[in-house]
């Protein structure tokens, strides 16, 4: 009978440890921000793509201003 009590005490202690580990894992998950997964790759912004493709160092000041104006106009269209 004494052995049964020892086994029961051990099992109850182990259950308490498992619960605290589960609770700690649940708290870690709650602290992490939720992430929305997508099925499709997000649509690339053509203005950003064009901007990334520019060689800014090769533009003259007037070309840079004209390009900036064109990109701004495209960005306004895409709103």
Short mmCIF file of C-alpha atoms in Angstrom, two decimals:
data_model
loop_
_atom_site.label_atom_id
_atom_site.label_comp_id
_atom_site.label_asym_id
_atom_site.label_seq_id
_atom_site.Cartn_x
_atom_site.Cartn_y
_atom_site.Cartn_z
CA UNK A 1 0.00 0.00 0.00
CA UNK A 2 2.86 2.35 0.85
CA UNK A 3 4.45 1.68 -2.54
CA UNK A 4 1.19 2.62 -4.27
CA UNK A 5 1.17 5.95 -2.43
CA UNK A 6 4.77 6.61 -3.50
CA UNK A 7 3.93 5.86 -7.12
CA UNK A 8 0.84 8.06 -6.95
CA UNK A 9 2.86 10.93 -5.44
CA UNK A 10 5.49 10.57 -8.18
CA UNK A 11 2.85 10.56 -10.92
CA UNK A 12 1.12 13.62 -9.47
CA UNK A 13 4.45 15.46 -9.28
CA UNK A 14 5.26 14.59 -12.90
CA UNK A 15 1.82 15.79 -14.00
CA UNK A 16 2.43 19.11 -12.26
CA UNK A 17 5.75 19.48 -14.11
CA UNK A 18 4.07 18.71 -17.44
CA UNK A 19 1.37 21.30 -16.78
CA UNK A 20 3.92 23.99 -15.94
CA UNK A 21 5.86 23.20 -19.14
CA UNK A 22 2.66 23.41 -21.18
CA UNK A 23 1.74 26.69 -19.51
CA UNK A 24 5.22 28.11 -20.20
CA UNK A 25 4.96 27.10 -23.86
CA UNK A 26 1.50 28.66 -24.11
CA UNK A 27 2.81 31.91 -22.61
CA UNK A 28 5.66 32.01 -25.15
CA UNK A 29 3.16 31.56 -27.97
CA UNK A 30 0.95 34.34 -26.64
CA UNK A 31 3.91 36.73 -26.52
CA UNK A 32 4.82 36.12 -30.16
CA UNK A 33 2.97 38.28 -32.69
CA UNK A 34 0.57 36.49 -34.99
CA UNK A 35 1.77 36.08 -38.56
CA UNK A 36 -0.61 35.97 -41.50
CA UNK A 37 0.49 33.40 -44.04
CA UNK A 38 -0.39 33.86 -47.68
CA UNK A 39 -1.13 31.31 -50.35
CA UNK A 40 0.29 33.46 -53.09
CA UNK A 41 3.39 35.61 -53.33
CA UNK A 42 2.53 39.24 -52.67
CA UNK A 43 2.14 41.42 -55.75
CA UNK A 44 5.29 43.40 -56.43
CA UNK A 45 4.87 47.15 -56.69
CA UNK A 46 6.01 48.26 -60.17
CA UNK A 47 7.17 51.63 -58.81
CA UNK A 48 9.40 49.94 -56.25
CA UNK A 49 10.73 47.53 -58.87
CA UNK A 50 11.57 50.40 -61.21
CA UNK A 51 13.19 52.34 -58.39
CA UNK A 52 15.33 49.36 -57.42
CA UNK A 53 16.43 48.95 -61.03
CA UNK A 54 17.70 52.51 -61.35
CA UNK A 55 21.40 53.31 -61.40
CA UNK A 56 21.10 56.58 -59.51
CA UNK A 57 24.80 57.37 -59.81
CA UNK A 58 24.55 57.35 -63.61
CA UNK A 59 21.69 59.90 -63.77
CA UNK A 60 22.23 63.57 -64.37
CA UNK A 61 20.45 65.90 -61.96
CA UNK A 62 17.72 66.71 -64.51
CA UNK A 63 17.26 62.99 -65.35
CA UNK A 64 16.97 62.25 -61.63
CA UNK A 65 14.28 64.91 -61.19
CA UNK A 66 12.36 63.71 -64.26
CA UNK A 67 12.57 60.09 -63.10
CA UNK A 68 11.43 61.08 -59.62
CA UNK A 69 8.47 62.97 -61.08
CA UNK A 70 7.49 59.95 -63.24
CA UNK A 71 7.77 57.55 -60.31
CA UNK A 72 5.67 59.86 -58.14
CA UNK A 73 2.98 60.00 -60.83
CA UNK A 74 2.96 56.18 -61.13
CA UNK A 75 2.74 55.84 -57.35
CA UNK A 76 -0.29 58.14 -57.26
CA UNK A 77 -1.98 56.05 -59.99
CA UNK A 78 -1.39 52.82 -58.06
CA UNK A 79 -3.02 54.05 -54.84
#
